[in-house]
mmCIF file of C-alpha atoms in Angstrom:
data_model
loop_
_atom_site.group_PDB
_atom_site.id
_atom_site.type_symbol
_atom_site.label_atom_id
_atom_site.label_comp_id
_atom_site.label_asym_id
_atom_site.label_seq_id
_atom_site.Cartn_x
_atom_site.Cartn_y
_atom_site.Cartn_z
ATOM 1 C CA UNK V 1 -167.989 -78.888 201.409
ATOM 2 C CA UNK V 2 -171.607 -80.034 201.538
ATOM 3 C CA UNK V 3 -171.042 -83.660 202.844
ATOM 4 C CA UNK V 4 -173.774 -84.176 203.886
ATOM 5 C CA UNK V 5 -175.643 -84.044 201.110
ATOM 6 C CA UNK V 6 -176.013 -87.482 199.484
ATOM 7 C CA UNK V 7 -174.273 -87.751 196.203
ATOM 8 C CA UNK V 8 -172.947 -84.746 195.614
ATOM 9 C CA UNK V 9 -169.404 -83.733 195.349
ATOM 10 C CA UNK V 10 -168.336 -80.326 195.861
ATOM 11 C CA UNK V 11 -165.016 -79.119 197.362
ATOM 12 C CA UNK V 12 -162.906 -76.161 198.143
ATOM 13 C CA UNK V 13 -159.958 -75.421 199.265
ATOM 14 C CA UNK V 14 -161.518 -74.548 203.020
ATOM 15 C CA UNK V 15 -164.407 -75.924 204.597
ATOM 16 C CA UNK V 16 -166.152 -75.077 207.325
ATOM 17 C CA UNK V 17 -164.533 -76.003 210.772
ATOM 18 C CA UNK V 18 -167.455 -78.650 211.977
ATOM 19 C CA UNK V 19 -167.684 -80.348 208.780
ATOM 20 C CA UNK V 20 -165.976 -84.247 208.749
ATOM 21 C CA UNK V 21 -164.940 -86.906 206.333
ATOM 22 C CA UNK V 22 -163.265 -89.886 206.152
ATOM 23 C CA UNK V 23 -159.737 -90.010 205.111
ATOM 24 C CA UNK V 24 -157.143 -93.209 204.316
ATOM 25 C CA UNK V 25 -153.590 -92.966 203.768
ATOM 26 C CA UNK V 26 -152.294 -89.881 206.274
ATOM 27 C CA UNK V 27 -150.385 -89.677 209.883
ATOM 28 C CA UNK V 28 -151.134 -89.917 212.904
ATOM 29 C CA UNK V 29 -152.627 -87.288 215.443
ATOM 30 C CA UNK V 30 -149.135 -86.672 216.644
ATOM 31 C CA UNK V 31 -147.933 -85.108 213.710
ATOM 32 C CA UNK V 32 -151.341 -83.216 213.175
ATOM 33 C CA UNK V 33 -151.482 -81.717 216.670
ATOM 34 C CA UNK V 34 -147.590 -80.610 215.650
ATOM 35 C CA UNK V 35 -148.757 -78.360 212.457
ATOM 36 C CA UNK V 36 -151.792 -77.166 214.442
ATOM 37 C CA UNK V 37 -154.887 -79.456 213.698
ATOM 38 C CA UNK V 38 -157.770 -79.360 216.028
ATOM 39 C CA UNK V 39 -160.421 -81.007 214.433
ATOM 40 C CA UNK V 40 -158.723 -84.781 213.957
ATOM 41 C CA UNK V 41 -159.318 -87.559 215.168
ATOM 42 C CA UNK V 42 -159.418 -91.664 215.175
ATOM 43 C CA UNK V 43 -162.594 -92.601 213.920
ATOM 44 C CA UNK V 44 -165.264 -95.062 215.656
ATOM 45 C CA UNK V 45 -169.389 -95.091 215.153
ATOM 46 C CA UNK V 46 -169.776 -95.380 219.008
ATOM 47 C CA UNK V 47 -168.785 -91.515 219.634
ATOM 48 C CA UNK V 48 -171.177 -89.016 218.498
ATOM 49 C CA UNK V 49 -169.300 -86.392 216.248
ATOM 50 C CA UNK V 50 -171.541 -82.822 214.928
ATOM 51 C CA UNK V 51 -172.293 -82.986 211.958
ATOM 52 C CA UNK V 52 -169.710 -86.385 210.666
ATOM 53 C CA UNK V 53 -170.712 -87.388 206.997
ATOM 54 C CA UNK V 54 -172.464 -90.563 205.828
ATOM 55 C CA UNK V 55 -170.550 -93.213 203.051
ATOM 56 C CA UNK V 56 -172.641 -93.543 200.092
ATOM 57 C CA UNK V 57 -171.758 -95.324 196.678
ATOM 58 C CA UNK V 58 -173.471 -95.931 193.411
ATOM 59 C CA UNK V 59 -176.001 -98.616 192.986
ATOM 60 C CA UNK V 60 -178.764 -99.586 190.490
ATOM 61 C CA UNK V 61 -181.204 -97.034 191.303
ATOM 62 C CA UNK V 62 -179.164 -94.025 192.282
ATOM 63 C CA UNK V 63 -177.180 -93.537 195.451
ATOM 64 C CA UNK V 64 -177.222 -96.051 198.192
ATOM 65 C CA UNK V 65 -176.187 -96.445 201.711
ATOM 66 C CA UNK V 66 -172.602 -97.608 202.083
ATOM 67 C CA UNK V 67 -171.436 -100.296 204.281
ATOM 68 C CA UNK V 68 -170.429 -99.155 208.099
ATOM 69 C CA UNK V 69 -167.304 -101.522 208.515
ATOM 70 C CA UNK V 70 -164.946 -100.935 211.419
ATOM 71 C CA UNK V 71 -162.574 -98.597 210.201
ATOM 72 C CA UNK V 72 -160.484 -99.027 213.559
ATOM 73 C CA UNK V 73 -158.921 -101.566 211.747
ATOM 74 C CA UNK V 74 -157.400 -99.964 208.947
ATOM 75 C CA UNK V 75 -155.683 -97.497 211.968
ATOM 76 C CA UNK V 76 -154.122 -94.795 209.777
ATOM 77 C CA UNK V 77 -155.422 -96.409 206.761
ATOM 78 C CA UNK V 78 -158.953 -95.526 207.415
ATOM 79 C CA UNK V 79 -159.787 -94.673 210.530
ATOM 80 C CA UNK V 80 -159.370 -90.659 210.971
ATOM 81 C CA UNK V 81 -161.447 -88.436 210.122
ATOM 82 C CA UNK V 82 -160.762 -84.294 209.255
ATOM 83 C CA UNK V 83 -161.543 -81.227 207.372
ATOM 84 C CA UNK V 84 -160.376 -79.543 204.177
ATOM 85 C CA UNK V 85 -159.220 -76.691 206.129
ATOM 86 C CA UNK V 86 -157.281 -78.859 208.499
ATOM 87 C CA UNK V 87 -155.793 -80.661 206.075
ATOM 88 C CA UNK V 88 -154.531 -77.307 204.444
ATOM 89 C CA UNK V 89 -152.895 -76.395 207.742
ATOM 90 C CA UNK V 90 -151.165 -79.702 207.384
ATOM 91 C CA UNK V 91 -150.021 -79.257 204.296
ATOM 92 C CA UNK V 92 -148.912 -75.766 205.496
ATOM 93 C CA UNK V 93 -146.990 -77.475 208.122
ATOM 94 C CA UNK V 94 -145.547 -79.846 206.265
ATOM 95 C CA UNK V 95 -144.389 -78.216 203.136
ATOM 96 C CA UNK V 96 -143.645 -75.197 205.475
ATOM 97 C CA UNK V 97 -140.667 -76.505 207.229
ATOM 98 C CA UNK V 98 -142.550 -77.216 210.425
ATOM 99 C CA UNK V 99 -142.658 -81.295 210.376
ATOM 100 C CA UNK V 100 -139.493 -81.965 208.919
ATOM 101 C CA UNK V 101 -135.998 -81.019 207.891
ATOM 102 C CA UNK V 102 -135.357 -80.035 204.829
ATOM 103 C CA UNK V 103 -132.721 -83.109 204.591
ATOM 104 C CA UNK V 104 -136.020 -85.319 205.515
ATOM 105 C CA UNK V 105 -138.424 -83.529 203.267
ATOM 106 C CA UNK V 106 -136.297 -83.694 199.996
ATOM 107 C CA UNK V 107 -136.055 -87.451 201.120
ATOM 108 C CA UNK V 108 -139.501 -88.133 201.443
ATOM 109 C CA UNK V 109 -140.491 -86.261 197.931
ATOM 110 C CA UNK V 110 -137.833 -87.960 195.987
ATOM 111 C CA UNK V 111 -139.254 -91.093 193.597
ATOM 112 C CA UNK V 112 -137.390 -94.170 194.165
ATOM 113 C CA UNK V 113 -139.725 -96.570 192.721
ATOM 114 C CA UNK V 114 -141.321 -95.106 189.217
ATOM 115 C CA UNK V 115 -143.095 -92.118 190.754
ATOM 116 C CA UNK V 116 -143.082 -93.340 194.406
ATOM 117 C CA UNK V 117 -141.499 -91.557 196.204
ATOM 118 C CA UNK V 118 -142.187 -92.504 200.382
ATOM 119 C CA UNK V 119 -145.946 -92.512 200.507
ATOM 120 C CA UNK V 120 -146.361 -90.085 198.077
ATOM 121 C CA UNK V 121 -146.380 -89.787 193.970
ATOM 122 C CA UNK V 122 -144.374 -87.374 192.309
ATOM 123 C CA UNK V 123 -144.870 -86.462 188.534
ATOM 124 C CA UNK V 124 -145.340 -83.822 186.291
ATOM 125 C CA UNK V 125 -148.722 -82.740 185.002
ATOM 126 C CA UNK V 126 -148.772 -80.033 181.906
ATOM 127 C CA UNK V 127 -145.738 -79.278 182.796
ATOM 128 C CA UNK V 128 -146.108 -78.682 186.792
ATOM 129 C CA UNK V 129 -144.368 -80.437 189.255
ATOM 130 C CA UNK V 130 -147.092 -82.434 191.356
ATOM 131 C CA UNK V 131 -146.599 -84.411 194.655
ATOM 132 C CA UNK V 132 -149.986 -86.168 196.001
ATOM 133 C CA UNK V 133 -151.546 -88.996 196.753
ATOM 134 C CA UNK V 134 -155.019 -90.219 197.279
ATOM 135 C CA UNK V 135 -157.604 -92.386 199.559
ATOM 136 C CA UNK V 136 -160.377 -94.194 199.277
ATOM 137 C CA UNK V 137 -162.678 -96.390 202.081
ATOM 138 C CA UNK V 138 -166.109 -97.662 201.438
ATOM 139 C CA UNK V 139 -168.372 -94.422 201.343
ATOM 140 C CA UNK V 140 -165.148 -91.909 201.139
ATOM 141 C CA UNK V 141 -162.572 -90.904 198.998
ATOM 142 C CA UNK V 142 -159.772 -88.124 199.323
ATOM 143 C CA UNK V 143 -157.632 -86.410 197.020
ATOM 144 C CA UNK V 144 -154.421 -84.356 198.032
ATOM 145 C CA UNK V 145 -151.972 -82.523 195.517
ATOM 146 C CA UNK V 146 -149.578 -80.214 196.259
ATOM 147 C CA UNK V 147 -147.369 -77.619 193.579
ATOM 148 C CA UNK V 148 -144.489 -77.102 195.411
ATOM 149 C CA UNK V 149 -142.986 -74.694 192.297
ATOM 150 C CA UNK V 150 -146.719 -72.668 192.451
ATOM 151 C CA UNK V 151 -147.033 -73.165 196.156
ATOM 152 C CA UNK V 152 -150.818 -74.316 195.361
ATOM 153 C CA UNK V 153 -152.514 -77.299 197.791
ATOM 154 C CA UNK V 154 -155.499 -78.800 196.260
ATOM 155 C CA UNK V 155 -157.839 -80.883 199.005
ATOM 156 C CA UNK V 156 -161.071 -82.527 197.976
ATOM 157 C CA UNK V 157 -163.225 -84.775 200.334
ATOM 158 C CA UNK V 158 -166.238 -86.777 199.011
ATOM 159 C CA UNK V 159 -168.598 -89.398 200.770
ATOM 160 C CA UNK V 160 -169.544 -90.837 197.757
ATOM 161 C CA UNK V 161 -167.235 -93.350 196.254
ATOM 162 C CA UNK V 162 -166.022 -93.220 192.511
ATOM 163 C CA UNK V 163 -164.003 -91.418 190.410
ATOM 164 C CA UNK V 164 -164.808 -88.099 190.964
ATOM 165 C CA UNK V 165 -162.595 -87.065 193.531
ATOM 166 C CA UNK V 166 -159.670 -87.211 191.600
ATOM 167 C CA UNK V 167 -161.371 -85.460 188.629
ATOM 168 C CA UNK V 168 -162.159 -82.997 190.992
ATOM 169 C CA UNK V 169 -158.673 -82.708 191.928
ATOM 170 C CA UNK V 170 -157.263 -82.489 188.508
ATOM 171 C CA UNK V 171 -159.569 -79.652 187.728
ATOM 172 C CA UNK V 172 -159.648 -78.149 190.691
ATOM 173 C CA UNK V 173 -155.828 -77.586 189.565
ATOM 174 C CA UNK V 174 -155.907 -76.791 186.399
ATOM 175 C CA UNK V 175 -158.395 -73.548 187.615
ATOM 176 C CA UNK V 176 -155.587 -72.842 190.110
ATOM 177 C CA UNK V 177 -153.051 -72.947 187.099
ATOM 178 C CA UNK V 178 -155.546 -71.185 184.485
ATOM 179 C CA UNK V 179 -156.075 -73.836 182.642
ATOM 180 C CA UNK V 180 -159.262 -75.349 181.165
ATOM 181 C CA UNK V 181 -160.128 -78.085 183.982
ATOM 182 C CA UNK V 182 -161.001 -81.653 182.316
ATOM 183 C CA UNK V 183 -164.662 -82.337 182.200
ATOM 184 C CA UNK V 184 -165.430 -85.178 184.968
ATOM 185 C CA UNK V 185 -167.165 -88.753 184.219
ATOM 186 C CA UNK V 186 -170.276 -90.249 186.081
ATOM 187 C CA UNK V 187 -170.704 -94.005 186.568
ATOM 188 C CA UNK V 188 -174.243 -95.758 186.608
ATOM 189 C CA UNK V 189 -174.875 -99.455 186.762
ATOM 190 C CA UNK V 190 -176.981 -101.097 183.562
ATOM 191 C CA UNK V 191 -178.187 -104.945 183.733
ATOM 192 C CA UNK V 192 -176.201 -107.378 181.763
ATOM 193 C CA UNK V 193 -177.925 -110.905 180.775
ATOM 194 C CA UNK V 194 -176.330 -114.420 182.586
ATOM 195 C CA UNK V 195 -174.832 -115.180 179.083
ATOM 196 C CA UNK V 196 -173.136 -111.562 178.542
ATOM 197 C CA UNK V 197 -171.509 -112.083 182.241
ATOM 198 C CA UNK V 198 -170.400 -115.683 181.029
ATOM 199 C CA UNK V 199 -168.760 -114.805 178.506
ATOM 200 C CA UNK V 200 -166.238 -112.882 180.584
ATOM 201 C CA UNK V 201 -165.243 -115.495 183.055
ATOM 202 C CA UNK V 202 -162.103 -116.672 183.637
ATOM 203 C CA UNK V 203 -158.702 -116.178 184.181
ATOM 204 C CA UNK V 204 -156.513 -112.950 182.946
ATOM 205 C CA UNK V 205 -152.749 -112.363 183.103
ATOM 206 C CA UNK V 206 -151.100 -109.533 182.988
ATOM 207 C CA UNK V 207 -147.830 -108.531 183.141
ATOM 208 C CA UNK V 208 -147.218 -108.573 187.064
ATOM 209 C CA UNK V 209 -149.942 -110.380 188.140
ATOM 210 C CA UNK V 210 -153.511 -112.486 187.159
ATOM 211 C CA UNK V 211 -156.809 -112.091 188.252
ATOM 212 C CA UNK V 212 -159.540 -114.155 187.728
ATOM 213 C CA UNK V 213 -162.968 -112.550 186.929
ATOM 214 C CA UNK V 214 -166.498 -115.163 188.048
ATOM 215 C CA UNK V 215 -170.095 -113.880 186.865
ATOM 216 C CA UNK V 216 -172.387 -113.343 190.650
ATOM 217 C CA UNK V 217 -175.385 -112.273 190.474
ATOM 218 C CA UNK V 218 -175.582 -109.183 188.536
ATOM 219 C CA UNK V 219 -172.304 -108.647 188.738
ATOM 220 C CA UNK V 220 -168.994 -109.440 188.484
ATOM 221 C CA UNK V 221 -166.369 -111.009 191.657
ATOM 222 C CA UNK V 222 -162.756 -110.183 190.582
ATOM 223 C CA UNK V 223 -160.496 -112.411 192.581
ATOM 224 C CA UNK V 224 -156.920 -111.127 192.654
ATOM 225 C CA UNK V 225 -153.722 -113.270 193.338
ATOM 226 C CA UNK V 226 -153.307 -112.377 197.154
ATOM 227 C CA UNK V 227 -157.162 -113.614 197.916
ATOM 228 C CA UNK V 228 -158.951 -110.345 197.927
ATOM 229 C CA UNK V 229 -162.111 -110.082 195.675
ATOM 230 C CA UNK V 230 -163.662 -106.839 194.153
ATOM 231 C CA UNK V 231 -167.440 -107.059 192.690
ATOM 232 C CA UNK V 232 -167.430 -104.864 189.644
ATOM 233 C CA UNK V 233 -170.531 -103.576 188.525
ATOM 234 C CA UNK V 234 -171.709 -102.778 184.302
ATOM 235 C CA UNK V 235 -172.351 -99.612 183.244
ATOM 236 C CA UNK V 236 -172.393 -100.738 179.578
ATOM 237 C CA UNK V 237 -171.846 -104.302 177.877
ATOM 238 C CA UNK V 238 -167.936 -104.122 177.885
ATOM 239 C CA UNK V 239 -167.477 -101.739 180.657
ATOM 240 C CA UNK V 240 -167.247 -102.207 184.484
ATOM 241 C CA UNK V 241 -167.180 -100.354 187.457
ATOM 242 C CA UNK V 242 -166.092 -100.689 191.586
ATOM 243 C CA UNK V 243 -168.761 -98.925 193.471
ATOM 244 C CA UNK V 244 -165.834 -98.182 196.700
ATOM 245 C CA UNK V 245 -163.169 -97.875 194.374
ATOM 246 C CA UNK V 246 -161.614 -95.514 191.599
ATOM 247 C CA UNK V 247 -161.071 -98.775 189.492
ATOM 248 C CA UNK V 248 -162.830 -100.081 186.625
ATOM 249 C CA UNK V 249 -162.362 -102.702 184.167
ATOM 250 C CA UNK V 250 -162.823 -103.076 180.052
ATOM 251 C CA UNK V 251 -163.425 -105.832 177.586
ATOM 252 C CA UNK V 252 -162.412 -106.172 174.203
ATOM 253 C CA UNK V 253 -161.956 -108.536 171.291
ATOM 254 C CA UNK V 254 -158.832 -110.523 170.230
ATOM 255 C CA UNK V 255 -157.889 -110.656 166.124
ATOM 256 C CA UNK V 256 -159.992 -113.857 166.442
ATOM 257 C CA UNK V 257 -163.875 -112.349 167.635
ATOM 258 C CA UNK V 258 -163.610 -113.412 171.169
ATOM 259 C CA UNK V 259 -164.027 -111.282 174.025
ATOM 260 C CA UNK V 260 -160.115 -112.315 175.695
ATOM 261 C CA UNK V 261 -158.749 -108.999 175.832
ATOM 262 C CA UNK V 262 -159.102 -106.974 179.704
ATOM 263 C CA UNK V 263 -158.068 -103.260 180.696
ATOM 264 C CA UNK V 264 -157.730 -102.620 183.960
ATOM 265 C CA UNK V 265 -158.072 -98.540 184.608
ATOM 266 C CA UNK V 266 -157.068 -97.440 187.761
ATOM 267 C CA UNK V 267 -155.908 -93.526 189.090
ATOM 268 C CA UNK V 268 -155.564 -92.605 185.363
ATOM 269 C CA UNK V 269 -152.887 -95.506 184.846
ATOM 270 C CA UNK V 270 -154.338 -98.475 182.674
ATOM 271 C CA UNK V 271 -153.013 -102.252 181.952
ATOM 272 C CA UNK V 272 -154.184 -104.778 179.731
ATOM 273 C CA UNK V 273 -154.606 -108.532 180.088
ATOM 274 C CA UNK V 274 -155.286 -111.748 177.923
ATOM 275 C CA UNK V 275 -157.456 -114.779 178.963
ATOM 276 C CA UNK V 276 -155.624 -117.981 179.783
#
C-alpha cells in the first residue's frame, strides 16, 4: 500500500511489513499482541518509526499537508498505528476463535441498536452478510469489513482523507464476491462568492438534532448541538465537502424558491433538514 505517496489511494489485502498508517476505532496492544501482531503500536511524532506515512487532505490547489495534532489523546481512538497485513492477522484472530468465545463473539456481532451491534455495524450488502466498521483522523482513514458467510476480510488504509476509503472498501468487495465494484467519487474544492455562502446561513433541524451552518472565509463552519464545529468546503454551488471527514453536505430548494432544504451524507446514510 503505497502510503507514502501523496494522494493516492491504493490498497490490498497485505502490505508490506514496514509500511504504517494511522488507524481510529480498534483495541488495544493487548489484544493485538494476543492474535500475533508485531508491528502495532501507540502513536506519538517524538519516536522515529521507518517508513510511518504522512496525513494529507484535499485543498484548493490539490493535496495539502494535514494538521499534526496529538493523537495521544484520542488513545484508542486515534493514536495506533499498523499494517494491512497486521490487521488481517487480527481479523484472523478474532473471527478465528482466538480472542473470544464463541458465547462473546455472537454477542459482540449481534445489532442491538439499528445495525450496531458493540462497536461494530452489521448489515447486509447484495445480499452478503457484512460486519465492519470504519475510522477516520485528520490525514487518515481506515476501512474494515469482514464476510463471515464467505470468510473474506477486506482492509484498506489511506493517508489522504475523504471518501475513498470506503469506496475502496465496497469495491474492493464486490471483486472478492465477483461482482462489478462501484465506480469511486473524487472531491475538489471550487470558490463560492460571499453572497452564495450567505445565503446558506443559519439554523437546520433535523429529526434528532440541529446544526447551525455560518459562512467563514471561503468556507463554511458547521456548528453542531454538542459545540463541535466542522468547516465544509464547495465543490459546486449546492454541494459541500469535509476535507478530514467522509461527510458532506447538500442544498436544495423548498416549494417556495428558497434555498431551506439541507442533506447531510455521511458513510452512505443521508438525512435531510429544513431552515428554522
Amino acid at each position: 500500500m503505497g502510503l507514502h505517496q501523496p494522494g493516492i489511494h491504493r490498497a490490498r489485502v497485505l502490505a508490506r511489513k514496514d509500511q504504517r498508517a494511522h488507524l481510529r476505532g480498534v483495541g488495544s496492544g493487548e489484544y493485538f499482541q494476543t492474535a500475533g501482531d508485531e508491528r502495532l503500536g501507540t502513536h506519538v511524532f517524538v519516536t522515529i518509526i521507518p517508513r510511518r506515512a504522512s496525513g494529507y487532505w484535499p485543498g484548493s490547489n490539490g493535496i495539502e499537508n494535514a494538521d499534526r495534532p496529538d493523537t495521544r489523546i484520542g488513545f484508542s481512538s486515534g493514536s495506533l498505528y499498523s499494517t494491512t497485513e497486521d490487521l488481517l492477522r487480527w481479523e484472523q484472530g478474532l473471527f478465528g476463535g482466538r480472542l473470544l468465545s464463541p458465547a462473546s463473539l455472537r454477542k459482540m456481532t449481534t445489532p442491538f441498536k439499528s445495525d450496531y451491534a458493540c462497536g461494530l455495524h452489521i448489515n447486509r450488502v447484495n445480499g452478503h452478510l457484512m460486519i465492519e466498521h470504519d475510522g477516520n483522523n485528520i490525514g487518515f482513514n481506515s476501512g474494515m469489513a469482514y464476510y463471515p458467510e464467505d470468510r473474506i476480510p477486506v482492509i484498506v488504509l489511506a493517508n489522504l482523507n475523504g471518501t475513498v476509503t470506503g469506496q475502496m472498501t465496497r469495491a474492493l468487495a464486490a471483486v472478492a464476491h465477483g461482482e462489478t465494484p462501484p465506480i469511486p467519487s473524487v472531491h475538489r474544492e471550487t470558490s463560492l462568492s460571499k453572497e452564495v455562502l450567505a445565503r446558506y446561513a443559519g439554523t437546520y433541524q433535523f429529526p434528532h438534532d440541529s446544526l447551525k451552518m455560518v459562512p467563514e472565509g471561503n468556507h463554511l463552519l458547521v456548528e453542531f448541538d454538542n459545540g463541535g464545529t466542522l468547516p465544509v468546503f464547495p465543490e459546486s454551488e449546492t454541494k459541500f465537502f469535509s476535507k478530514p471527514w467522509p461527510e458532506q453536505f447538500e442544498f436544495s430548494q423548498n416549494d417556495k424558491g428558497q434555498f431551506a432544504v439541507l442533506t447531510r451524507h455521511e458513510e452512505g446514510k443521508e438525512e435531510n433538514g429544513t431552515k428554522k
